[in-house]
Amino acid sequence: YMDNQRWSELMEQMKWETDMIREERYDAVIHLETTAIGAEEYYTLQNNECRRETPEEAAALDEKIKQVWKGHPHVEYIDNSTDFPRKIIRVVEAICRILGMHAPTSSGFFKNFRISRKFKEVMPSLCLRFEEFFVQTDFLKNSSADNSQSVRHRKQRDHTSELSLYTHSTRCITNKKVVLEERAITAKEYVALLKQRDTTVAPVRRWRRCFEYQDIYFQLDEFEDDQLLLLSVEVPNEDAQVDLPPWIQKYVLDEDVQHNMYEFAKRLYNTEKKMKEEQSLGRLRPALLNDRKRSLLQD
């Protein structure tokens, strides 16, 4: 609703930062797509005297609003692929997933794709609008691959920003279904919980890039201690198909990857332990550390 210059002036005048007011104000964002996109026959000015946009103008504003919220840790896009009653049900399902509650028809399934690192070379030429973050996950004591507790620290990659978000997560398997509960915590709570960190697994660090394509919200994680690039997208059920952007399809190495973060953290720890042993015995030169680490992780 305003151009970039006026927005920058507003931020300066109010002493705000864009990422701060985007992420600290709301725990989650649920975007209901305007009927002017895909359901034009239901778009009307008759039932809302404040609505004055043409369908074309409404569609353009809808896209701008999507771009504004891109990068928030919990964004749900509710499009017009179903009728309105089902659209409302999908909103309820989204709220339940965010709150870690069970909904009668909620799924919370994710599809993961392993992506070739060659994709990084072409990313600059795509002119995509990414939001980038550094994310670190630490598992707490008594965690396992099936049942775990962890804390997560997320920081905007823009080094001019001091905004950090902290989350406590509980993951368990109930009736053969994965149940994930997350809640926002303060920096003080985060530091306190870190004292319960499981020292038998390594912290998992990655750079996360968030982007939207055809109303689907994607997360691309580049793991700091591995060659892994993992593309994730939430889907309504485990059988759902995902239409990947055409410019990334040829870089997909594996589809429907089963990625367990705890098992990955355990593998990282064992790798680092073995490397220290080899280095102490003089079997590993410092110049070869990274190559050896990649080799062990791939074993």
PDB file of C-alpha atoms in Angstrom:
ATOM      1  CA  TYR A   1       0.000   0.000   0.000  1.00  0.00           C
ATOM      2  CA  MET A   2       3.060   2.256  -0.151  1.00  0.00           C
ATOM      3  CA  ASP A   3       6.249   2.303  -2.212  1.00  0.00           C
ATOM      4  CA  ASN A   4       9.652   1.236  -0.886  1.00  0.00           C
ATOM      5  CA  GLN A   5      10.832   4.789  -0.257  1.00  0.00           C
ATOM      6  CA  ARG A   6       7.841   5.727   1.891  1.00  0.00           C
ATOM      7  CA  TRP A   7       8.154   2.424   3.744  1.00  0.00           C
ATOM      8  CA  SER A   8      11.841   3.105   4.503  1.00  0.00           C
ATOM      9  CA  GLU A   9      10.955   6.581   5.740  1.00  0.00           C
ATOM     10  CA  LEU A  10       8.267   5.120   8.012  1.00  0.00           C
ATOM     11  CA  MET A  11      10.715   2.562   9.448  1.00  0.00           C
ATOM     12  CA  GLU A  12      13.255   5.286  10.145  1.00  0.00           C
ATOM     13  CA  GLN A  13      10.681   7.620  11.677  1.00  0.00           C
ATOM     14  CA  MET A  14       9.296   4.935  14.006  1.00  0.00           C
ATOM     15  CA  LYS A  15      12.747   3.385  14.668  1.00  0.00           C
ATOM     16  CA  TRP A  16      11.478  -0.001  13.503  1.00  0.00           C
ATOM     17  CA  GLU A  17      13.024  -2.778  11.437  1.00  0.00           C
ATOM     18  CA  THR A  18      10.977  -4.638   8.839  1.00  0.00           C
ATOM     19  CA  ASP A  19      11.907  -8.127  10.015  1.00  0.00           C
ATOM     20  CA  MET A  20      11.247  -7.165  13.640  1.00  0.00           C
ATOM     21  CA  ILE A  21       7.674  -5.963  13.102  1.00  0.00           C
ATOM     22  CA  ARG A  22       7.051  -8.873  10.724  1.00  0.00           C
ATOM     23  CA  GLU A  23       8.148 -11.640  13.082  1.00  0.00           C
ATOM     24  CA  GLU A  24       7.800 -10.362  16.648  1.00  0.00           C
ATOM     25  CA  ARG A  25       4.216  -9.148  16.325  1.00  0.00           C
ATOM     26  CA  TYR A  26       2.517 -12.430  15.361  1.00  0.00           C
ATOM     27  CA  ASP A  27       3.238 -16.083  16.148  1.00  0.00           C
ATOM     28  CA  ALA A  28       1.725 -17.114  12.805  1.00  0.00           C
ATOM     29  CA  VAL A  29       0.246 -15.665   9.615  1.00  0.00           C
ATOM     30  CA  ILE A  30      -2.645 -17.262   7.733  1.00  0.00           C
ATOM     31  CA  HIS A  31      -3.213 -15.740   4.308  1.00  0.00           C
ATOM     32  CA  LEU A  32      -6.598 -16.375   2.696  1.00  0.00           C
ATOM     33  CA  GLU A  33      -6.252 -15.842  -1.024  1.00  0.00           C
ATOM     34  CA  THR A  34      -8.683 -13.369  -2.569  1.00  0.00           C
ATOM     35  CA  THR A  35     -11.488 -14.879  -4.626  1.00  0.00           C
ATOM     36  CA  ALA A  36     -10.269 -12.635  -7.435  1.00  0.00           C
ATOM     37  CA  ILE A  37      -7.695 -15.399  -8.034  1.00  0.00           C
ATOM     38  CA  GLY A  38      -9.219 -18.663  -9.203  1.00  0.00           C
ATOM     39  CA  ALA A  39     -12.757 -17.948  -7.979  1.00  0.00           C
ATOM     40  CA  GLU A  40     -13.565 -14.748  -9.838  1.00  0.00           C
ATOM     41  CA  GLU A  41     -17.291 -15.490 -10.014  1.00  0.00           C
ATOM     42  CA  TYR A  42     -17.496 -14.948  -6.231  1.00  0.00           C
ATOM     43  CA  TYR A  43     -15.620 -11.648  -6.217  1.00  0.00           C
ATOM     44  CA  THR A  44     -18.017  -8.762  -5.726  1.00  0.00           C
ATOM     45  CA  LEU A  45     -18.182  -5.239  -4.328  1.00  0.00           C
ATOM     46  CA  GLN A  46     -21.777  -5.698  -3.180  1.00  0.00           C
ATOM     47  CA  ASN A  47     -21.107  -7.415   0.166  1.00  0.00           C
ATOM     48  CA  ASN A  48     -18.357  -5.110   1.440  1.00  0.00           C
ATOM     49  CA  GLU A  49     -18.664  -1.331   1.137  1.00  0.00           C
ATOM     50  CA  CYS A  50     -14.943  -0.915   1.981  1.00  0.00           C
ATOM     51  CA  ARG A  51     -13.933  -3.043  -1.008  1.00  0.00           C
ATOM     52  CA  ARG A  52     -13.272  -0.909  -4.060  1.00  0.00           C
ATOM     53  CA  GLU A  53     -10.631  -2.812  -6.060  1.00  0.00           C
ATOM     54  CA  THR A  54     -11.295  -4.402  -9.405  1.00  0.00           C
ATOM     55  CA  PRO A  55     -10.504  -8.148  -9.588  1.00  0.00           C
ATOM     56  CA  GLU A  56      -7.202  -7.317 -11.277  1.00  0.00           C
ATOM     57  CA  GLU A  57      -6.280  -4.811  -8.556  1.00  0.00           C
ATOM     58  CA  ALA A  58      -7.306  -7.244  -5.808  1.00  0.00           C
ATOM     59  CA  ALA A  59      -5.115  -9.987  -7.315  1.00  0.00           C
ATOM     60  CA  ALA A  60      -2.138  -7.623  -7.487  1.00  0.00           C
ATOM     61  CA  LEU A  61      -2.595  -6.544  -3.849  1.00  0.00           C
ATOM     62  CA  ASP A  62      -2.917 -10.178  -2.787  1.00  0.00           C
ATOM     63  CA  GLU A  63       0.478 -10.942  -4.334  1.00  0.00           C
ATOM     64  CA  LYS A  64       2.069  -7.934  -2.599  1.00  0.00           C
ATOM     65  CA  ILE A  65       0.714  -9.060   0.767  1.00  0.00           C
ATOM     66  CA  LYS A  66       2.169 -12.544   0.222  1.00  0.00           C
ATOM     67  CA  GLN A  67       5.568 -11.029  -0.445  1.00  0.00           C
ATOM     68  CA  VAL A  68       5.369  -8.931   2.738  1.00  0.00           C
ATOM     69  CA  TRP A  69       4.929 -11.981   4.979  1.00  0.00           C
ATOM     70  CA  LYS A  70       7.449 -14.192   3.198  1.00  0.00           C
ATOM     71  CA  GLY A  71      10.135 -15.124   5.709  1.00  0.00           C
ATOM     72  CA  HIS A  72       7.864 -15.349   8.754  1.00  0.00           C
ATOM     73  CA  PRO A  73       8.536 -18.717  10.474  1.00  0.00           C
ATOM     74  CA  HIS A  74       4.876 -19.787  10.338  1.00  0.00           C
ATOM     75  CA  VAL A  75       3.071 -18.765   7.139  1.00  0.00           C
ATOM     76  CA  GLU A  76       0.060 -20.661   5.810  1.00  0.00           C
ATOM     77  CA  TYR A  77      -1.378 -19.909   2.343  1.00  0.00           C
ATOM     78  CA  ILE A  78      -5.041 -20.883   1.944  1.00  0.00           C
ATOM     79  CA  ASP A  79      -5.863 -20.749  -1.762  1.00  0.00           C
ATOM     80  CA  ASN A  80      -9.140 -21.209  -3.653  1.00  0.00           C
ATOM     81  CA  SER A  81      -8.628 -24.812  -4.702  1.00  0.00           C
ATOM     82  CA  THR A  82     -11.654 -25.859  -2.605  1.00  0.00           C
ATOM     83  CA  ASP A  83     -15.115 -24.433  -1.920  1.00  0.00           C
ATOM     84  CA  PHE A  84     -15.532 -21.854   0.860  1.00  0.00           C
ATOM     85  CA  PRO A  85     -16.678 -24.241   3.666  1.00  0.00           C
ATOM     86  CA  ARG A  86     -13.629 -26.416   3.003  1.00  0.00           C
ATOM     87  CA  LYS A  87     -11.466 -23.293   2.873  1.00  0.00           C
ATOM     88  CA  ILE A  88     -12.563 -22.425   6.416  1.00  0.00           C
ATOM     89  CA  ILE A  89     -11.824 -25.985   7.561  1.00  0.00           C
ATOM     90  CA  ARG A  90      -8.319 -25.615   6.133  1.00  0.00           C
ATOM     91  CA  VAL A  91      -7.880 -22.442   8.187  1.00  0.00           C
ATOM     92  CA  VAL A  92      -8.875 -24.350  11.342  1.00  0.00           C
ATOM     93  CA  GLU A  93      -6.456 -27.135  10.425  1.00  0.00           C
ATOM     94  CA  ALA A  94      -3.668 -24.621   9.972  1.00  0.00           C
ATOM     95  CA  ILE A  95      -4.353 -23.050  13.378  1.00  0.00           C
ATOM     96  CA  CYS A  96      -4.331 -26.485  15.016  1.00  0.00           C
ATOM     97  CA  ARG A  97      -1.006 -27.378  13.397  1.00  0.00           C
ATOM     98  CA  ILE A  98       0.541 -24.121  14.590  1.00  0.00           C
ATOM     99  CA  LEU A  99      -0.743 -24.668  18.145  1.00  0.00           C
ATOM    100  CA  GLY A 100       0.341 -28.316  18.159  1.00  0.00           C
ATOM    101  CA  MET A 101      -3.266 -29.485  18.526  1.00  0.00           C
ATOM    102  CA  HIS A 102      -5.061 -32.322  16.815  1.00  0.00           C
ATOM    103  CA  ALA A 103      -7.704 -31.391  14.255  1.00  0.00           C
ATOM    104  CA  PRO A 104     -10.222 -33.904  12.843  1.00  0.00           C
ATOM    105  CA  THR A 105      -8.739 -33.614   9.351  1.00  0.00           C
ATOM    106  CA  SER A 106      -5.316 -32.124  10.100  1.00  0.00           C
ATOM    107  CA  SER A 107      -2.265 -33.780   8.543  1.00  0.00           C
ATOM    108  CA  GLY A 108       0.906 -31.746   8.960  1.00  0.00           C
ATOM    109  CA  PHE A 109       2.813 -33.872   6.433  1.00  0.00           C
ATOM    110  CA  PHE A 110       6.003 -32.608   4.826  1.00  0.00           C
ATOM    111  CA  LYS A 111       7.587 -33.605   1.534  1.00  0.00           C
ATOM    112  CA  ASN A 112      11.376 -33.378   1.392  1.00  0.00           C
ATOM    113  CA  PHE A 113      13.571 -33.292  -1.711  1.00  0.00           C
ATOM    114  CA  ARG A 114      17.348 -33.613  -1.779  1.00  0.00           C
ATOM    115  CA  ILE A 115      18.728 -30.960  -4.123  1.00  0.00           C
ATOM    116  CA  SER A 116      22.061 -30.894  -5.966  1.00  0.00           C
ATOM    117  CA  ARG A 117      24.492 -28.266  -4.705  1.00  0.00           C
ATOM    118  CA  LYS A 118      24.870 -27.172  -8.337  1.00  0.00           C
ATOM    119  CA  PHE A 119      21.568 -25.366  -7.815  1.00  0.00           C
ATOM    120  CA  LYS A 120      23.420 -22.808  -5.680  1.00  0.00           C
ATOM    121  CA  GLU A 121      25.371 -21.739  -8.766  1.00  0.00           C
ATOM    122  CA  VAL A 122      22.213 -20.790 -10.688  1.00  0.00           C
ATOM    123  CA  MET A 123      20.261 -19.234  -7.808  1.00  0.00           C
ATOM    124  CA  PRO A 124      21.587 -15.694  -8.399  1.00  0.00           C
ATOM    125  CA  SER A 125      20.439 -15.774 -12.023  1.00  0.00           C
ATOM    126  CA  LEU A 126      16.844 -16.692 -11.075  1.00  0.00           C
ATOM    127  CA  CYS A 127      16.127 -13.265  -9.554  1.00  0.00           C
ATOM    128  CA  LEU A 128      14.050 -14.948  -6.862  1.00  0.00           C
ATOM    129  CA  ARG A 129      13.066 -13.088  -3.727  1.00  0.00           C
ATOM    130  CA  PHE A 130      14.423 -15.181  -0.860  1.00  0.00           C
ATOM    131  CA  GLU A 131      14.279 -14.494   2.839  1.00  0.00           C
ATOM    132  CA  GLU A 132      17.416 -15.986   4.415  1.00  0.00           C
ATOM    133  CA  PHE A 133      18.026 -17.092   7.984  1.00  0.00           C
ATOM    134  CA  PHE A 134      20.574 -18.905  10.098  1.00  0.00           C
ATOM    135  CA  VAL A 135      18.926 -21.708  12.079  1.00  0.00           C
ATOM    136  CA  GLN A 136      20.448 -23.843  14.842  1.00  0.00           C
ATOM    137  CA  THR A 137      18.696 -26.777  16.518  1.00  0.00           C
ATOM    138  CA  ASP A 138      19.933 -28.311  19.785  1.00  0.00           C
ATOM    139  CA  PHE A 139      18.370 -31.499  21.126  1.00  0.00           C
ATOM    140  CA  LEU A 140      17.672 -31.855  24.834  1.00  0.00           C
ATOM    141  CA  LYS A 141      18.450 -34.817  27.089  1.00  0.00           C
ATOM    142  CA  ASN A 142      16.477 -38.084  26.793  1.00  0.00           C
ATOM    143  CA  SER A 143      15.682 -37.437  23.126  1.00  0.00           C
ATOM    144  CA  SER A 144      15.547 -40.163  20.484  1.00  0.00           C
ATOM    145  CA  ALA A 145      14.727 -40.495  16.794  1.00  0.00           C
ATOM    146  CA  ASP A 146      11.025 -41.105  17.587  1.00  0.00           C
ATOM    147  CA  ASN A 147      10.571 -38.885  20.618  1.00  0.00           C
ATOM    148  CA  SER A 148      12.564 -35.718  21.023  1.00  0.00           C
ATOM    149  CA  GLN A 149      12.681 -32.266  22.545  1.00  0.00           C
ATOM    150  CA  SER A 150      14.728 -29.487  21.028  1.00  0.00           C
ATOM    151  CA  VAL A 151      15.276 -25.749  21.065  1.00  0.00           C
ATOM    152  CA  ARG A 152      15.761 -23.683  17.924  1.00  0.00           C
ATOM    153  CA  HIS A 153      17.429 -20.322  17.377  1.00  0.00           C
ATOM    154  CA  ARG A 154      16.611 -18.464  14.159  1.00  0.00           C
ATOM    155  CA  LYS A 155      18.327 -15.252  13.080  1.00  0.00           C
ATOM    156  CA  GLN A 156      17.871 -13.149   9.968  1.00  0.00           C
ATOM    157  CA  ARG A 157      20.865 -13.461   7.646  1.00  0.00           C
ATOM    158  CA  ASP A 158      20.913  -9.684   7.204  1.00  0.00           C
ATOM    159  CA  HIS A 159      23.756  -8.746   9.532  1.00  0.00           C
ATOM    160  CA  THR A 160      22.220  -5.317  10.205  1.00  0.00           C
ATOM    161  CA  SER A 161      19.367  -7.002  12.072  1.00  0.00           C
ATOM    162  CA  GLU A 162      19.644  -8.174  15.676  1.00  0.00           C
ATOM    163  CA  LEU A 163      16.310 -10.009  15.678  1.00  0.00           C
ATOM    164  CA  SER A 164      16.399 -13.592  16.942  1.00  0.00           C
ATOM    165  CA  LEU A 165      13.498 -15.993  17.423  1.00  0.00           C
ATOM    166  CA  TYR A 166      13.551 -18.927  19.837  1.00  0.00           C
ATOM    167  CA  THR A 167      11.343 -22.023  19.751  1.00  0.00           C
ATOM    168  CA  HIS A 168      10.877 -25.098  21.925  1.00  0.00           C
ATOM    169  CA  SER A 169       9.743 -28.194  20.006  1.00  0.00           C
ATOM    170  CA  THR A 170       8.417 -31.579  21.099  1.00  0.00           C
ATOM    171  CA  ARG A 171       8.174 -34.359  18.541  1.00  0.00           C
ATOM    172  CA  CYS A 172       6.660 -37.788  19.198  1.00  0.00           C
ATOM    173  CA  ILE A 173       4.973 -40.631  17.359  1.00  0.00           C
ATOM    174  CA  THR A 174       1.417 -41.425  18.463  1.00  0.00           C
ATOM    175  CA  ASN A 175      -0.637 -44.136  16.759  1.00  0.00           C
ATOM    176  CA  LYS A 176       2.002 -44.258  13.993  1.00  0.00           C
ATOM    177  CA  LYS A 177       1.548 -40.528  13.343  1.00  0.00           C
ATOM    178  CA  VAL A 178       4.100 -37.810  13.965  1.00  0.00           C
ATOM    179  CA  VAL A 179       2.869 -35.148  16.390  1.00  0.00           C
ATOM    180  CA  LEU A 180       4.880 -31.931  16.494  1.00  0.00           C
ATOM    181  CA  GLU A 181       4.237 -29.232  19.080  1.00  0.00           C
ATOM    182  CA  GLU A 182       6.075 -25.905  18.994  1.00  0.00           C
ATOM    183  CA  ARG A 183       5.934 -22.803  21.152  1.00  0.00           C
ATOM    184  CA  ALA A 184       7.787 -19.528  21.061  1.00  0.00           C
ATOM    185  CA  ILE A 185      10.111 -18.939  24.024  1.00  0.00           C
ATOM    186  CA  THR A 186      12.148 -16.008  25.288  1.00  0.00           C
ATOM    187  CA  ALA A 187      15.919 -15.674  25.023  1.00  0.00           C
ATOM    188  CA  LYS A 188      16.131 -16.294  28.786  1.00  0.00           C
ATOM    189  CA  GLU A 189      14.140 -19.535  28.472  1.00  0.00           C
ATOM    190  CA  TYR A 190      16.308 -20.582  25.538  1.00  0.00           C
ATOM    191  CA  VAL A 191      19.540 -20.146  27.537  1.00  0.00           C
ATOM    192  CA  ALA A 192      18.044 -22.062  30.481  1.00  0.00           C
ATOM    193  CA  LEU A 193      16.903 -24.961  28.295  1.00  0.00           C
ATOM    194  CA  LEU A 194      20.301 -25.141  26.587  1.00  0.00           C
ATOM    195  CA  LYS A 195      21.726 -26.309  29.922  1.00  0.00           C
ATOM    196  CA  GLN A 196      19.761 -29.523  29.315  1.00  0.00           C
ATOM    197  CA  ARG A 197      21.351 -30.043  25.885  1.00  0.00           C
ATOM    198  CA  ASP A 198      22.037 -33.634  24.865  1.00  0.00           C
ATOM    199  CA  THR A 199      25.830 -33.766  24.592  1.00  0.00           C
ATOM    200  CA  THR A 200      25.746 -37.067  22.694  1.00  0.00           C
ATOM    201  CA  VAL A 201      24.447 -35.385  19.537  1.00  0.00           C
ATOM    202  CA  ALA A 202      25.773 -32.358  17.653  1.00  0.00           C
ATOM    203  CA  PRO A 203      23.934 -29.069  17.109  1.00  0.00           C
ATOM    204  CA  VAL A 204      22.395 -28.900  13.631  1.00  0.00           C
ATOM    205  CA  ARG A 205      23.172 -25.635  11.861  1.00  0.00           C
ATOM    206  CA  ARG A 206      21.819 -24.601   8.474  1.00  0.00           C
ATOM    207  CA  TRP A 207      21.118 -21.616   6.269  1.00  0.00           C
ATOM    208  CA  ARG A 208      17.425 -21.453   5.411  1.00  0.00           C
ATOM    209  CA  ARG A 209      15.998 -19.739   2.338  1.00  0.00           C
ATOM    210  CA  CYS A 210      12.234 -19.229   2.177  1.00  0.00           C
ATOM    211  CA  PHE A 211      10.350 -18.517  -1.020  1.00  0.00           C
ATOM    212  CA  GLU A 212       6.861 -18.806  -2.460  1.00  0.00           C
ATOM    213  CA  TYR A 213       5.927 -20.311  -5.812  1.00  0.00           C
ATOM    214  CA  GLN A 214       2.337 -20.600  -7.071  1.00  0.00           C
ATOM    215  CA  ASP A 215       0.901 -20.159  -3.556  1.00  0.00           C
ATOM    216  CA  ILE A 216       3.166 -22.868  -2.114  1.00  0.00           C
ATOM    217  CA  TYR A 217       5.621 -21.967   0.642  1.00  0.00           C
ATOM    218  CA  PHE A 218       9.024 -23.651   0.255  1.00  0.00           C
ATOM    219  CA  GLN A 219      12.010 -23.881   2.596  1.00  0.00           C
ATOM    220  CA  LEU A 220      15.470 -24.674   1.232  1.00  0.00           C
ATOM    221  CA  ASP A 221      17.961 -25.686   3.939  1.00  0.00           C
ATOM    222  CA  GLU A 222      21.711 -25.742   3.369  1.00  0.00           C
ATOM    223  CA  PHE A 223      23.313 -27.696   6.198  1.00  0.00           C
ATOM    224  CA  GLU A 224      26.531 -26.191   7.495  1.00  0.00           C
ATOM    225  CA  ASP A 225      28.293 -29.483   8.285  1.00  0.00           C
ATOM    226  CA  ASP A 226      27.192 -31.475   5.252  1.00  0.00           C
ATOM    227  CA  GLN A 227      26.769 -31.313   1.501  1.00  0.00           C
ATOM    228  CA  LEU A 228      23.014 -31.624   1.957  1.00  0.00           C
ATOM    229  CA  LEU A 229      20.541 -29.223   0.360  1.00  0.00           C
ATOM    230  CA  LEU A 230      17.029 -30.103   1.494  1.00  0.00           C
ATOM    231  CA  LEU A 231      13.856 -28.593   0.007  1.00  0.00           C
ATOM    232  CA  SER A 232      10.764 -28.957   2.234  1.00  0.00           C
ATOM    233  CA  VAL A 233       7.108 -28.158   1.678  1.00  0.00           C
ATOM    234  CA  GLU A 234       4.067 -28.869   3.838  1.00  0.00           C
ATOM    235  CA  VAL A 235       1.312 -30.877   2.112  1.00  0.00           C
ATOM    236  CA  PRO A 236      -2.284 -31.737   3.124  1.00  0.00           C
ATOM    237  CA  ASN A 237      -1.666 -35.521   3.214  1.00  0.00           C
ATOM    238  CA  GLU A 238       1.128 -38.027   2.666  1.00  0.00           C
ATOM    239  CA  ASP A 239      -0.135 -38.931  -0.822  1.00  0.00           C
ATOM    240  CA  ALA A 240      -0.269 -35.337  -2.047  1.00  0.00           C
ATOM    241  CA  GLN A 241       1.802 -34.441  -5.087  1.00  0.00           C
ATOM    242  CA  VAL A 242       3.975 -31.337  -5.171  1.00  0.00           C
ATOM    243  CA  ASP A 243       4.460 -29.274  -8.325  1.00  0.00           C
ATOM    244  CA  LEU A 244       8.034 -28.096  -7.960  1.00  0.00           C
ATOM    245  CA  PRO A 245       9.178 -24.923  -9.706  1.00  0.00           C
ATOM    246  CA  PRO A 246      10.468 -25.868 -13.194  1.00  0.00           C
ATOM    247  CA  TRP A 247      13.815 -24.174 -12.550  1.00  0.00           C
ATOM    248  CA  ILE A 248      14.600 -26.559  -9.666  1.00  0.00           C
ATOM    249  CA  GLN A 249      13.215 -29.839 -11.019  1.00  0.00           C
ATOM    250  CA  LYS A 250      16.393 -30.887 -12.852  1.00  0.00           C
ATOM    251  CA  TYR A 251      18.429 -30.425  -9.665  1.00  0.00           C
ATOM    252  CA  VAL A 252      16.351 -32.893  -7.626  1.00  0.00           C
ATOM    253  CA  LEU A 253      18.495 -35.889  -6.629  1.00  0.00           C
ATOM    254  CA  ASP A 254      15.963 -37.731  -4.451  1.00  0.00           C
ATOM    255  CA  GLU A 255      12.246 -37.318  -3.905  1.00  0.00           C
ATOM    256  CA  ASP A 256      10.279 -37.959  -0.711  1.00  0.00           C
ATOM    257  CA  VAL A 257      13.428 -38.024   1.418  1.00  0.00           C
ATOM    258  CA  GLN A 258      12.865 -39.278   4.970  1.00  0.00           C
ATOM    259  CA  HIS A 259      14.973 -36.820   6.938  1.00  0.00           C
ATOM    260  CA  ASN A 260      15.113 -37.324  10.705  1.00  0.00           C
ATOM    261  CA  MET A 261      16.842 -34.363  12.324  1.00  0.00           C
ATOM    262  CA  TYR A 262      17.818 -36.267  15.472  1.00  0.00           C
ATOM    263  CA  GLU A 263      19.460 -39.076  13.511  1.00  0.00           C
ATOM    264  CA  PHE A 264      21.313 -36.469  11.467  1.00  0.00           C
ATOM    265  CA  ALA A 265      22.544 -34.768  14.665  1.00  0.00           C
ATOM    266  CA  LYS A 266      23.712 -38.147  15.999  1.00  0.00           C
ATOM    267  CA  ARG A 267      25.592 -38.851  12.776  1.00  0.00           C
ATOM    268  CA  LEU A 268      27.254 -35.430  12.941  1.00  0.00           C
ATOM    269  CA  TYR A 269      28.407 -36.111  16.506  1.00  0.00           C
ATOM    270  CA  ASN A 270      29.848 -39.530  15.635  1.00  0.00           C
ATOM    271  CA  THR A 271      31.603 -38.047  12.606  1.00  0.00           C
ATOM    272  CA  GLU A 272      33.202 -35.255  14.618  1.00  0.00           C
ATOM    273  CA  LYS A 273      34.243 -37.741  17.324  1.00  0.00           C
ATOM    274  CA  LYS A 274      35.903 -40.033  14.788  1.00  0.00           C
ATOM    275  CA  MET A 275      37.706 -37.112  13.156  1.00  0.00           C
ATOM    276  CA  LYS A 276      39.127 -35.980  16.502  1.00  0.00           C
ATOM    277  CA  GLU A 277      40.400 -39.504  17.136  1.00  0.00           C
ATOM    278  CA  GLU A 278      42.079 -39.658  13.731  1.00  0.00           C
ATOM    279  CA  GLN A 279      43.578 -36.196  14.194  1.00  0.00           C
ATOM    280  CA  SER A 280      44.977 -37.039  17.640  1.00  0.00           C
ATOM    281  CA  LEU A 281      46.669 -40.121  16.168  1.00  0.00           C
ATOM    282  CA  GLY A 282      48.200 -38.034  13.395  1.00  0.00           C
ATOM    283  CA  ARG A 283      46.186 -39.760  10.676  1.00  0.00           C
ATOM    284  CA  LEU A 284      44.445 -36.618   9.502  1.00  0.00           C
ATOM    285  CA  ARG A 285      46.074 -33.407   8.373  1.00  0.00           C
ATOM    286  CA  PRO A 286      44.208 -30.139   9.134  1.00  0.00           C
ATOM    287  CA  ALA A 287      44.056 -29.265   5.417  1.00  0.00           C
ATOM    288  CA  LEU A 288      41.993 -32.403   4.783  1.00  0.00           C
ATOM    289  CA  LEU A 289      39.489 -31.946   7.609  1.00  0.00           C
ATOM    290  CA  ASN A 290      36.526 -30.848   5.486  1.00  0.00           C
ATOM    291  CA  ASP A 291      37.053 -33.530   2.823  1.00  0.00           C
ATOM    292  CA  ARG A 292      37.295 -36.235   5.477  1.00  0.00           C
ATOM    293  CA  LYS A 293      34.184 -34.960   7.243  1.00  0.00           C
ATOM    294  CA  ARG A 294      32.147 -35.063   4.030  1.00  0.00           C
ATOM    295  CA  SER A 295      33.425 -38.571   3.350  1.00  0.00           C
ATOM    296  CA  LEU A 296      32.402 -39.844   6.780  1.00  0.00           C
ATOM    297  CA  LEU A 297      28.967 -38.237   6.589  1.00  0.00           C
ATOM    298  CA  GLN A 298      28.284 -39.944   3.270  1.00  0.00           C
ATOM    299  CA  ASP A 299      29.259 -43.382   4.609  1.00  0.00           C
TER     300      ASP A 299
END
